[in-house]
Backbone as JSON, one array per atom type, in Angstrom:
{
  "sequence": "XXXXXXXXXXXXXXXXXXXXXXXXXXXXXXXXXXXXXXXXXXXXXXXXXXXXXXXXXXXXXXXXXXXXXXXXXXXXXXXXXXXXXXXXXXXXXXXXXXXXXXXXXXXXXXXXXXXXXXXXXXXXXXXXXXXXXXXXXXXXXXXXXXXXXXXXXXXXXXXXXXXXXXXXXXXXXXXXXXXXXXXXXXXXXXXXXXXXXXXXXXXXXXXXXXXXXXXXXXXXXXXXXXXXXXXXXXXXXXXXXXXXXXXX",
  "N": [[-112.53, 80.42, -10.96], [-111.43, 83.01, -10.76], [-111.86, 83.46, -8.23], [-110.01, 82.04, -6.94], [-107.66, 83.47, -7.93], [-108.07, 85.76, -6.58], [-107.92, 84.48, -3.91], [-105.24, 83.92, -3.99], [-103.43, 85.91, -3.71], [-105.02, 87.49, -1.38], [-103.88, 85.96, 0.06], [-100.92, 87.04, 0.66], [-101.14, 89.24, 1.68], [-101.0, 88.79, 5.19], [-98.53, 87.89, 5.34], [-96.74, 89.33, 4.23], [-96.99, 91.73, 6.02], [-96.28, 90.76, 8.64], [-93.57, 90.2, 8.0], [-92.87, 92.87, 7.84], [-93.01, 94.2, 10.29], [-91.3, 92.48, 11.6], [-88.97, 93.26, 10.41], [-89.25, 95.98, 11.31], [-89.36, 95.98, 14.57], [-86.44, 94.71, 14.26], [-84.65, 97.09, 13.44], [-85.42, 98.92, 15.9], [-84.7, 97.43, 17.96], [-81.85, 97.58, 17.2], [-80.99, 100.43, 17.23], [-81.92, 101.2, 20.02], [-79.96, 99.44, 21.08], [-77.48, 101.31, 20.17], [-78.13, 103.68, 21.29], [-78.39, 103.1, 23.7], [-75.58, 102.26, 24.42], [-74.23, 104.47, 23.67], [-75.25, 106.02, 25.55], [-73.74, 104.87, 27.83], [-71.33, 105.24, 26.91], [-70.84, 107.92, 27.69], [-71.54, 108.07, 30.21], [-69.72, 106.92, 31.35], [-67.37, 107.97, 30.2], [-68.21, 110.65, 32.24], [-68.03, 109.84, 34.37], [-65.5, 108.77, 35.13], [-64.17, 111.0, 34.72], [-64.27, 112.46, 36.97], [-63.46, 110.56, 38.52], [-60.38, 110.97, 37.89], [-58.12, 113.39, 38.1], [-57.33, 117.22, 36.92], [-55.16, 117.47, 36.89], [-53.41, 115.5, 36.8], [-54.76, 114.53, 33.95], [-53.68, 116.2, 32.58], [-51.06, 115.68, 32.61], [-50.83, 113.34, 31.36], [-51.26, 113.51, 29.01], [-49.56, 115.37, 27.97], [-47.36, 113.48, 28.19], [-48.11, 112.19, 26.26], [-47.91, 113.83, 23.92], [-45.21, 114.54, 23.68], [-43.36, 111.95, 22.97], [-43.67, 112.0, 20.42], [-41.34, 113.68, 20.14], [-39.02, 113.07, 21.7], [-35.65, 112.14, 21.21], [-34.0, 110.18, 18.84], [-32.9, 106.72, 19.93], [-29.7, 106.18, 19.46], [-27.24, 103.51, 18.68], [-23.87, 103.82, 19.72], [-21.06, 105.37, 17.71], [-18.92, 102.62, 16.48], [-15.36, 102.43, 18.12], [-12.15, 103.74, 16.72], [-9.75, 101.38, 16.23], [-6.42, 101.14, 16.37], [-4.03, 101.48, 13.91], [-6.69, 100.81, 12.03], [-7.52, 98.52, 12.98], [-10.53, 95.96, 13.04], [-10.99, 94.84, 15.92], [-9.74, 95.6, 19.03], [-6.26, 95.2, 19.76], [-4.77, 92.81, 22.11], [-3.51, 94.13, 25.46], [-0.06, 94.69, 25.99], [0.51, 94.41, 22.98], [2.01, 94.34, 19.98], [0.03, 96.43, 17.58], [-0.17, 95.74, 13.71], [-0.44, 96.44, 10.28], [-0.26, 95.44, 7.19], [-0.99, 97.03, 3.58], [-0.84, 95.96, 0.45], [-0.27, 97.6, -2.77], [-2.88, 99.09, -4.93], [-4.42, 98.66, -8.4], [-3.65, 101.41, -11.28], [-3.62, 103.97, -9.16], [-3.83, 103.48, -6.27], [-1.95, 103.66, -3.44], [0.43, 101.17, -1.54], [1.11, 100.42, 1.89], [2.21, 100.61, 4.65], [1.64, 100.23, 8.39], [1.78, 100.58, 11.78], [1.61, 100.2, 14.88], [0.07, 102.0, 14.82], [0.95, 103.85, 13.22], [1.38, 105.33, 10.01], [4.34, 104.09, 8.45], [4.66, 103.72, 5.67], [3.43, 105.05, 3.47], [0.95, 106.76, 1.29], [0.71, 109.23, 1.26], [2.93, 110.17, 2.75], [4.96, 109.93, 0.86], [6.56, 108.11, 0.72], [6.33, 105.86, -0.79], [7.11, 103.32, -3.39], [7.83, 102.19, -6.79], [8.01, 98.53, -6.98], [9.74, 96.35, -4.13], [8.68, 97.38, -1.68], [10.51, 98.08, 2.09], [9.94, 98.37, 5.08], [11.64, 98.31, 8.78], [11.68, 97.78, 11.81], [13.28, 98.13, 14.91], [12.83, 95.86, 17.34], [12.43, 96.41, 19.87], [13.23, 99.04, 20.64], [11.26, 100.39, 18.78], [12.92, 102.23, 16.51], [13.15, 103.03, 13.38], [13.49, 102.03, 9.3], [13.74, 102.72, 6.42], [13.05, 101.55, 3.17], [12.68, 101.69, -0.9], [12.86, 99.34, -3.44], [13.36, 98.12, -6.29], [15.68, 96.46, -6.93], [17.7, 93.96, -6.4], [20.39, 93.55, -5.44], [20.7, 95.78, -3.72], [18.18, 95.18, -1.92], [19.19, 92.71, -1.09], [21.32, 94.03, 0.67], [20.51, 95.66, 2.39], [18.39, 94.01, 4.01], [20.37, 92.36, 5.2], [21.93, 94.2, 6.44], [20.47, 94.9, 8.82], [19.79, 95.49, 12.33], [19.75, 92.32, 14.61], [17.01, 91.06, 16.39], [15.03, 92.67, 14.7], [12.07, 93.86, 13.59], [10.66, 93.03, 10.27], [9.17, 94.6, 7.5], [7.25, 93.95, 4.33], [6.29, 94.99, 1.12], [4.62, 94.91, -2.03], [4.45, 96.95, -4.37], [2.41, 97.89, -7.4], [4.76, 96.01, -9.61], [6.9, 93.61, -8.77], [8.45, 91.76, -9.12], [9.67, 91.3, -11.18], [13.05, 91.92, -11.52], [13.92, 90.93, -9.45], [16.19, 88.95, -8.48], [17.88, 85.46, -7.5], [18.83, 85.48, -5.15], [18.07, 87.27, -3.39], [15.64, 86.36, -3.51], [16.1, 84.28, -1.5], [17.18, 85.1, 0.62], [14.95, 86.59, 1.57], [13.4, 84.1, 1.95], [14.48, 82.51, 3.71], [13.72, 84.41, 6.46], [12.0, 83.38, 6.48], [9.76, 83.04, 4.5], [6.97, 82.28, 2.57], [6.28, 82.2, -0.26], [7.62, 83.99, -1.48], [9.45, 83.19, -3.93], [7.45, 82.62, -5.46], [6.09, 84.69, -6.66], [4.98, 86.36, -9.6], [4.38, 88.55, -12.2], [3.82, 91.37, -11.47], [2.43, 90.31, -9.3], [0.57, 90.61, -6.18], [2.07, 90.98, -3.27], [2.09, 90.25, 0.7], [4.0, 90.79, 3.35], [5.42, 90.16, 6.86], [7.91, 89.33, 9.17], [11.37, 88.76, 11.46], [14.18, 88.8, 12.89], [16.23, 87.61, 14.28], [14.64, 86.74, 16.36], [11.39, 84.74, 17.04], [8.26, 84.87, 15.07], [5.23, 84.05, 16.84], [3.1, 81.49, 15.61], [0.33, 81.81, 14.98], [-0.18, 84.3, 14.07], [-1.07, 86.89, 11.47], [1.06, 86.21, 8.28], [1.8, 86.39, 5.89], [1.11, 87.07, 2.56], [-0.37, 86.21, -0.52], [-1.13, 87.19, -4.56], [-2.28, 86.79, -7.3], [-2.09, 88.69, -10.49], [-5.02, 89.09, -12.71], [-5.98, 89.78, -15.71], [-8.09, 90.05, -16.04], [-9.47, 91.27, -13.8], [-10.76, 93.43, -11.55], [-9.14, 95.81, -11.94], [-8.19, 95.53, -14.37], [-5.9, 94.0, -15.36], [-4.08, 94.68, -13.49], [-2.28, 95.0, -10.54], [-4.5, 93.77, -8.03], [-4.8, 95.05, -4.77], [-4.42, 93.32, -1.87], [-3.88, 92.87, 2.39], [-2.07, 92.36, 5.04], [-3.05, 91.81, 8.84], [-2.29, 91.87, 12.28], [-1.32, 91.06, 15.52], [1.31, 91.65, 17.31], [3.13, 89.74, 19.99], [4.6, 91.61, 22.76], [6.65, 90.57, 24.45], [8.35, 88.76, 23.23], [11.06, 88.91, 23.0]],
  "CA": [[-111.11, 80.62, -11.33], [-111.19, 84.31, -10.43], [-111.71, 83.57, -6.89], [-108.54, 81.19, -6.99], [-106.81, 84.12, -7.93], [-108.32, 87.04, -5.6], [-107.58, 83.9, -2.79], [-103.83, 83.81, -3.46], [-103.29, 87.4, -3.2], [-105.31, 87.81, -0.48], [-103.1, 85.43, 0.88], [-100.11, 87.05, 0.94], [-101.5, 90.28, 3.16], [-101.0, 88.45, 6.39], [-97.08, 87.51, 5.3], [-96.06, 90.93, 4.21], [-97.31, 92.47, 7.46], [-95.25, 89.91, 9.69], [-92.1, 90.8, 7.81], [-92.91, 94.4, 7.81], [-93.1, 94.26, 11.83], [-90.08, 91.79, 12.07], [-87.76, 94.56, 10.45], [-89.41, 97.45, 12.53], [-88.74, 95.47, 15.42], [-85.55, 94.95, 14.56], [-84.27, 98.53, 13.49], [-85.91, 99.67, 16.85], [-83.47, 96.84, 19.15], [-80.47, 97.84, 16.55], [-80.92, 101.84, 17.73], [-81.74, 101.31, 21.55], [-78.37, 99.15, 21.36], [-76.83, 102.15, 19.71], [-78.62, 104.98, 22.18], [-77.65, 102.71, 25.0], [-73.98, 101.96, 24.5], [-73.9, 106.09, 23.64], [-75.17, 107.24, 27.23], [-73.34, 104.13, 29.13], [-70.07, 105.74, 27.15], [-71.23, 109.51, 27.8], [-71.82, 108.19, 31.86], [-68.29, 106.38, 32.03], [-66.1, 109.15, 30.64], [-68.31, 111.58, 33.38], [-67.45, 108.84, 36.08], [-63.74, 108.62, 35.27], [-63.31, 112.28, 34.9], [-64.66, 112.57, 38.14], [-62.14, 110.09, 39.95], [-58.82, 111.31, 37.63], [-57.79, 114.93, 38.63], [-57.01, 117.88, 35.86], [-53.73, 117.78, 36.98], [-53.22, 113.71, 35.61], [-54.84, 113.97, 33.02], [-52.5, 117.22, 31.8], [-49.93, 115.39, 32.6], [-50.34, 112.27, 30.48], [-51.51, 114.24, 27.27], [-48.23, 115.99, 27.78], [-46.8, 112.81, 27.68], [-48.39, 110.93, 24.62], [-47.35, 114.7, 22.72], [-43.71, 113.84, 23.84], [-43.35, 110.84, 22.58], [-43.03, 111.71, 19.08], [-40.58, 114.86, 20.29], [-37.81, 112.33, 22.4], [-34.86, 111.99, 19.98], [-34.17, 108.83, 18.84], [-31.2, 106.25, 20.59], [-28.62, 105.1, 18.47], [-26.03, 102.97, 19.0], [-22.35, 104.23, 19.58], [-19.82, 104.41, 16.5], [-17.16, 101.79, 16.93], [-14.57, 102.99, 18.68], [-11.31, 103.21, 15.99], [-8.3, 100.8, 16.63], [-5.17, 100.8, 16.02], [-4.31, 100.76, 12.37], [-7.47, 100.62, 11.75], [-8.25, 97.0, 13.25], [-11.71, 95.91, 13.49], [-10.86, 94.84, 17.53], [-8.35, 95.8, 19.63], [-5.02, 94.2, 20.22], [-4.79, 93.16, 23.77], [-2.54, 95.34, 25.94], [1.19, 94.49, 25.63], [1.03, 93.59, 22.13], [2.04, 95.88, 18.57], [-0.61, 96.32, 16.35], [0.34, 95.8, 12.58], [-1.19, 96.36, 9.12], [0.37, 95.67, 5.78], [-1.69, 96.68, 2.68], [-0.47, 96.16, -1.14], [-0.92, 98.71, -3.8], [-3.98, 98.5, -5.97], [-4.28, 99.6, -9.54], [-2.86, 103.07, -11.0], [-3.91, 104.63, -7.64], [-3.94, 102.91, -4.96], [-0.25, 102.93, -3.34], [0.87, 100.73, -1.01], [0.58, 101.22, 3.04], [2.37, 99.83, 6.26], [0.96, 100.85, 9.54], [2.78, 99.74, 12.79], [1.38, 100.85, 16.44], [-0.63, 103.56, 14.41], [1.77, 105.14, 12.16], [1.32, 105.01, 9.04], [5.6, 103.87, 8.23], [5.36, 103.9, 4.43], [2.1, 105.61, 2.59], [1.43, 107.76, -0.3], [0.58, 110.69, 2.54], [4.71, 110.12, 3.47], [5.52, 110.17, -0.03], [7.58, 107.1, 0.89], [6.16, 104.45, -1.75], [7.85, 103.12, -4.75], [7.23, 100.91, -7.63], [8.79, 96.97, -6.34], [9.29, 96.11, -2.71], [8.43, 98.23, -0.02], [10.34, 97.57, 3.09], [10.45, 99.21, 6.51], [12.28, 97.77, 9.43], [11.59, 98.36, 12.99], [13.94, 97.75, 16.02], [11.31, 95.49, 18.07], [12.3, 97.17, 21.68], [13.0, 100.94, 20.65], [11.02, 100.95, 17.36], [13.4, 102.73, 15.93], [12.76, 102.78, 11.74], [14.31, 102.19, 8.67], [12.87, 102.48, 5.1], [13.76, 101.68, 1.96], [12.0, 100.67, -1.31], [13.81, 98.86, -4.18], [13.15, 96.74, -7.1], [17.01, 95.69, -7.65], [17.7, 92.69, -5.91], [21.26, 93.4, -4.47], [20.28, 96.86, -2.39], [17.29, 94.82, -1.13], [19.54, 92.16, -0.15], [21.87, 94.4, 1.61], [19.3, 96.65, 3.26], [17.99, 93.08, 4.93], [21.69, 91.92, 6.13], [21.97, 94.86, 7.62], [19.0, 95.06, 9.78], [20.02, 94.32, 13.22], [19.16, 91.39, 15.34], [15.7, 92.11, 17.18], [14.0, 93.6, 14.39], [10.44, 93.41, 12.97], [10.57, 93.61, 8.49], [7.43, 94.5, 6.92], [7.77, 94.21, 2.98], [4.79, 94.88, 0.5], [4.65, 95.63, -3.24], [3.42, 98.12, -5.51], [3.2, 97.9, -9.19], [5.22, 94.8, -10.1], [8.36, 93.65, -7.61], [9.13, 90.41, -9.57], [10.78, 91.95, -12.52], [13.78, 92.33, -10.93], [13.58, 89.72, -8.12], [16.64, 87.99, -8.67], [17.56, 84.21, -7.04], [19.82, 85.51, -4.01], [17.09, 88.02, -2.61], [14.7, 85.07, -2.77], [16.87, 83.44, -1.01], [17.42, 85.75, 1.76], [13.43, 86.57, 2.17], [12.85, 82.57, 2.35], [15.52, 82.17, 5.51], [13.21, 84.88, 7.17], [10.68, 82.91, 6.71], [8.26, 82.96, 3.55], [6.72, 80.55, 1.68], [5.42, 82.53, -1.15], [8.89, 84.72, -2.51], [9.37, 82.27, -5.06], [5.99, 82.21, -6.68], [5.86, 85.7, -7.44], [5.11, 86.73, -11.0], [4.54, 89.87, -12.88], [2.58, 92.28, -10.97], [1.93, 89.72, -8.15], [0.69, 91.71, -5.01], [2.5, 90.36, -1.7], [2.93, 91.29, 1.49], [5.22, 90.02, 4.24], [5.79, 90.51, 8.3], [9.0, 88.89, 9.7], [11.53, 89.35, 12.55], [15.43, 89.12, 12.56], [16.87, 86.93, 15.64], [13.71, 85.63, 17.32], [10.35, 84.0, 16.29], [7.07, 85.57, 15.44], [3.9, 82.93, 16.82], [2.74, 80.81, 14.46], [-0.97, 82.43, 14.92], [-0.01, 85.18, 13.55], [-0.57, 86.16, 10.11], [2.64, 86.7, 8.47], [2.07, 86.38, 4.64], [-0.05, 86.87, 1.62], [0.01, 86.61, -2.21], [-2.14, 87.52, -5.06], [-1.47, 86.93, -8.77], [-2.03, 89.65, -11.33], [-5.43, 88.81, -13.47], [-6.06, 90.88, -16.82], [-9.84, 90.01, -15.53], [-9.73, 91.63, -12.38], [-11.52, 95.31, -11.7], [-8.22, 97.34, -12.33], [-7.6, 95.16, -15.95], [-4.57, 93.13, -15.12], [-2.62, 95.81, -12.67], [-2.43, 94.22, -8.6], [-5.38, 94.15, -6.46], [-5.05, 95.19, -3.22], [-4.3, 92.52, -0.02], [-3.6, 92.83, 2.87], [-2.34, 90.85, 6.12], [-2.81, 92.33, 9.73], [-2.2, 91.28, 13.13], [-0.81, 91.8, 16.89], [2.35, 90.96, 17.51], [3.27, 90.07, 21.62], [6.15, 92.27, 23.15], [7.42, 90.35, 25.29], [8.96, 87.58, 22.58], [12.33, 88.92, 23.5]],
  "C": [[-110.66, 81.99, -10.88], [-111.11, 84.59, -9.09], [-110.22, 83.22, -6.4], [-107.7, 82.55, -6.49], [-106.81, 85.3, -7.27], [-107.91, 85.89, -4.53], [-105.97, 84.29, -2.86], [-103.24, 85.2, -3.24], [-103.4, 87.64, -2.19], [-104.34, 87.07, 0.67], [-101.71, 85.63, 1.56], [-99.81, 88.34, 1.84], [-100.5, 90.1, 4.41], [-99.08, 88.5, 6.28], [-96.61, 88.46, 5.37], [-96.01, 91.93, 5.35], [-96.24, 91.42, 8.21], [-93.72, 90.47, 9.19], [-91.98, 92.31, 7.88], [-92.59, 94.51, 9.37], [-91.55, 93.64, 12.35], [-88.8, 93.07, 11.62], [-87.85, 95.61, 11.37], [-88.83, 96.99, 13.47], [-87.33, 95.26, 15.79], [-84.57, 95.86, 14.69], [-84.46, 98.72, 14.91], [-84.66, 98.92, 17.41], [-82.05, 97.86, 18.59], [-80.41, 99.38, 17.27], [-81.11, 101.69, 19.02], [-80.8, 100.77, 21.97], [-77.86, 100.43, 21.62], [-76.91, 103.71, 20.94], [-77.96, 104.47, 23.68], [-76.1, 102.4, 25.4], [-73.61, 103.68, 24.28], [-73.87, 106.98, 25.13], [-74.41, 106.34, 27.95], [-71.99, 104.6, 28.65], [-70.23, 107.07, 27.41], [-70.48, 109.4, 29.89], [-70.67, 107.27, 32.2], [-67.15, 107.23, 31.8], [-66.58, 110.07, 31.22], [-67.87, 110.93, 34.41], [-66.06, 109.15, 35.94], [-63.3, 110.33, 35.33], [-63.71, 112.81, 36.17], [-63.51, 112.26, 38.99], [-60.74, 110.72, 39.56], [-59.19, 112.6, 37.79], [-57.47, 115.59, 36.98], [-55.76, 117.65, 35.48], [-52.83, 116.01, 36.21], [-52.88, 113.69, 34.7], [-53.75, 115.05, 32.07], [-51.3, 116.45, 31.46], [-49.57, 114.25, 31.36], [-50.62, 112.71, 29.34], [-50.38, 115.01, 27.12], [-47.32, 114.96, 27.47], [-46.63, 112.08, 26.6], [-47.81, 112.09, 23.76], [-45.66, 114.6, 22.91], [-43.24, 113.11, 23.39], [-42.59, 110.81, 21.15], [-41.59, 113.07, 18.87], [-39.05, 114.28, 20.94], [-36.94, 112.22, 20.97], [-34.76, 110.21, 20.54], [-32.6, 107.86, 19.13], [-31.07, 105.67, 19.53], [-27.39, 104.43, 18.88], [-24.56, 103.92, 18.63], [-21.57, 103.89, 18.4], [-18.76, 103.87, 17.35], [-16.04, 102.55, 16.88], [-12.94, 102.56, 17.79], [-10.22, 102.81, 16.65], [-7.51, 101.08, 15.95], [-4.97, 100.38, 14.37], [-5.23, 100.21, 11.44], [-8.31, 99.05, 11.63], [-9.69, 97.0, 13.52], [-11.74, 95.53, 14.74], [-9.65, 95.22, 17.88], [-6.83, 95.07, 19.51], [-4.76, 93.64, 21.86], [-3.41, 93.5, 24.3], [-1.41, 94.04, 25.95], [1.62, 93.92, 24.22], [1.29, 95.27, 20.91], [1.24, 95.61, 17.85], [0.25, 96.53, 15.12], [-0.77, 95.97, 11.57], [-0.85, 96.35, 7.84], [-0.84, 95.74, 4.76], [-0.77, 97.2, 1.07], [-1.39, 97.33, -1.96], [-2.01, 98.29, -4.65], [-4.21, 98.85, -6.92], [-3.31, 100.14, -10.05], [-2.55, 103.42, -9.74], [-3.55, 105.1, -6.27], [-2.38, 102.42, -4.5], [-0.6, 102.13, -2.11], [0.71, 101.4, 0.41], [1.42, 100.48, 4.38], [2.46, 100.61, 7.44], [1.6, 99.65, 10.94], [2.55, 100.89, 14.03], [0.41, 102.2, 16.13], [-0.35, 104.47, 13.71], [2.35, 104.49, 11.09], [3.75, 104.91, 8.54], [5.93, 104.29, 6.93], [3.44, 103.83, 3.75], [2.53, 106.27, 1.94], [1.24, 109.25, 0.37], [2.01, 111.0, 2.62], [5.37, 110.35, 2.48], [6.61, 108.98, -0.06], [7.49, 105.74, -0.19], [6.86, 104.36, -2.66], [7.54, 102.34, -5.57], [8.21, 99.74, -6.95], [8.59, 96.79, -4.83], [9.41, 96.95, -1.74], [9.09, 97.59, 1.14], [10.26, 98.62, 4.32], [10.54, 98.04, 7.52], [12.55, 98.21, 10.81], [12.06, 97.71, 14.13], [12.17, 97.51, 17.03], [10.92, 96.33, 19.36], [12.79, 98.5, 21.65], [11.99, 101.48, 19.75], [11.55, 101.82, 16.71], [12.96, 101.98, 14.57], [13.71, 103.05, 11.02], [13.85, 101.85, 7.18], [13.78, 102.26, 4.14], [12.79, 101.0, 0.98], [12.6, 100.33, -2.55], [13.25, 98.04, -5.4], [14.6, 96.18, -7.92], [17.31, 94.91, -6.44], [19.25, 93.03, -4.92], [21.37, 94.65, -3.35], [19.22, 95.97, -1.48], [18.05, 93.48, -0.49], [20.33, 92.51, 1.21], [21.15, 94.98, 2.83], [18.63, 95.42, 4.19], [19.12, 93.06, 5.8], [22.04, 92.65, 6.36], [21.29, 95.32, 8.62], [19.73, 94.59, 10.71], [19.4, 93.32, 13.5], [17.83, 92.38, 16.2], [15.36, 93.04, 16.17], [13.0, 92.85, 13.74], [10.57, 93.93, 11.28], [9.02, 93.08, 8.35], [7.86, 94.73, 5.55], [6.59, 93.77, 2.02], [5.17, 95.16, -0.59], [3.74, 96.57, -3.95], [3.64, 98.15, -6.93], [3.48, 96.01, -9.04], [6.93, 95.21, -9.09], [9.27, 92.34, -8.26], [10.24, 90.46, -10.79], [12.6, 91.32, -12.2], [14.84, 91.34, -9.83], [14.82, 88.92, -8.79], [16.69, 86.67, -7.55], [18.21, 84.48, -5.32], [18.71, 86.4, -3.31], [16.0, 87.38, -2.2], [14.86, 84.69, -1.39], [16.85, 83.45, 0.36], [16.2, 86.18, 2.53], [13.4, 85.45, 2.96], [13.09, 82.57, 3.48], [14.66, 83.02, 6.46], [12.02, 83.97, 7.19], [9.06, 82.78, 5.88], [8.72, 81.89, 2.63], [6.42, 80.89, -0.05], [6.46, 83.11, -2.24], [8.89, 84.1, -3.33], [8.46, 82.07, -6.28], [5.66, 83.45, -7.16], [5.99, 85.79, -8.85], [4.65, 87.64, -10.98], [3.71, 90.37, -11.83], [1.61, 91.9, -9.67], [1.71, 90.78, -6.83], [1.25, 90.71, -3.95], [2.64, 91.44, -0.75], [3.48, 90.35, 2.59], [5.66, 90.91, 5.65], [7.01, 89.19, 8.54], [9.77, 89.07, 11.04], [13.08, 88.34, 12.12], [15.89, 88.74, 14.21], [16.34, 86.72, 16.83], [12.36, 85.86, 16.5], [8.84, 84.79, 16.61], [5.81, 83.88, 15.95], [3.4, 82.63, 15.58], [1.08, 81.02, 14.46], [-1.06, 83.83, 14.46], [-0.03, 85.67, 12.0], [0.56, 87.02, 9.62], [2.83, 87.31, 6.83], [0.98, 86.51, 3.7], [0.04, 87.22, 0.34], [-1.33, 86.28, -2.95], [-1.96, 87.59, -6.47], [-2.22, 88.09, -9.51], [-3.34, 88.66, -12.13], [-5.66, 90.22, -14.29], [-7.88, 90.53, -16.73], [-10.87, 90.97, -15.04], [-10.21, 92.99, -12.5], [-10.68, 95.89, -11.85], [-7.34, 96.54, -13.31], [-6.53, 94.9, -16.1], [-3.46, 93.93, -13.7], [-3.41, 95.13, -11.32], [-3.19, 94.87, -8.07], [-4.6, 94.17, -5.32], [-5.11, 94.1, -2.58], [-3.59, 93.15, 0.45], [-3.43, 91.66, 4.18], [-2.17, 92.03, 7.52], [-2.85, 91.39, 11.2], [-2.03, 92.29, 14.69], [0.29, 91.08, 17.2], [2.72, 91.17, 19.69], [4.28, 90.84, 21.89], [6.9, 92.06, 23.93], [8.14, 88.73, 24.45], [10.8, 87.99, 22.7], [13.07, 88.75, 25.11]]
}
């Protein structure tokens, strides 16, 4: 029984040696890899610096430190239009821009070829309807802003023939608004005079003894909510366009 057990021992001599040899063996390949991929990269960057010149390689290490020294391209700011259009108008036409008052604040604005006609810069705004009135072929101007119904009718019927009305509110314009000033908007051409209520924002482009294109926009209304971000008092619209200049 004692031999048994000096046999299996003895038996496992021979095994332990084989694996002892199989690791040496392999350590040794793993490092003459390692020694040999060391001198074959030692004896390829002496070859290459052999064939590239000083003068090269200066050059391209000057370039990779460049690299992070180039400023960086940016695109061009958009180039501002006209009344502040997001595109141009194309040549022979008038840029336009009506914008309603917004809030307290925010007055009222009509912009025509680039100039500002009736802002709070001009001192020209008023509470009710804003108009200005521009001879189409001199642009000559003519302001006025009103919330009594029979100046704002006169101040229309006397506009000559051949002109361009721009008419926006600020505040509240309906108050006031009696049925004959309706009346006299409508015949120019809106759809909306009528539906105004309290504090409604509108605004309105027209023309006085010939026709604006029907691609054009002309009109725009906005009722008064006690919801809205400035707590019942008129948001802000606007309507803009290009009007052609050769409709006369």
């Amino acid at each position: 029984r004692g031999r048994g057990r000096g046999g299996g021992a003895g038996g496992l001599g021979p095994s332990l040696y084989l694996c002892n040899l199989f690791f040496f063996i392999t350590g040794f390949v793993k490092l003459s890899g390692l020694l040999l991929a060391t001198l074959f990269s030692w004896y390829l960057g002496y070859f290459l610096s052999a064939l590239v010149s000083e003068e090269v390689l200066s050059a391209s290490i000057t370039n990779l430190q460049d690299i992070g020294k180039k400023p960086v391209i940016r695109a061009p700011a958009p180039k501002r239009q006209k009344c502040d259009h997001w595109s141009p108008c194309a040549p022979g036409s008038y840029a336009y821009r009506v914008l309603s008052g917004g809030g307290k604040e925010k007055l009222a604005k009509i912009c025509f070829e680039d100039e500002l006609l009736i802002s709070e810069a001009k001192g020209n705004v008023g509470r009710g309807i804003n108009i200005a009135i521009v001879n189409y072929t001199s642009n000559q101007l003519c302001i006025a802003f009103t919330d009594h119904s029979a100046e704002m009718v006169a101040f229309i019927e006397n506009a000559p023939q051949g002109s361009l009305l721009f008419m926006v509110t600020h505040d509240d314009g309906s108050t006031r608004l009696k049925n004959d000033a309706k009346q006299v908007v409508e015949k120019l051409g809106s759809k909306e005079i009528k539906n105004m209520k309290f504090r409604s924002s509108w605004a309105f482009v027209a023309a006085k003894g010939f026709k604006l294109p029907d691609n054009i926009q002309k009109e725009k209304i906005n009722h008064s909510d006690k919801n809205n971000r400035y707590g019942g008092w008129p948001a802000e619209i606007q309507i803009e366009g290009c009007i052609p200049r050769n409709l006369i």
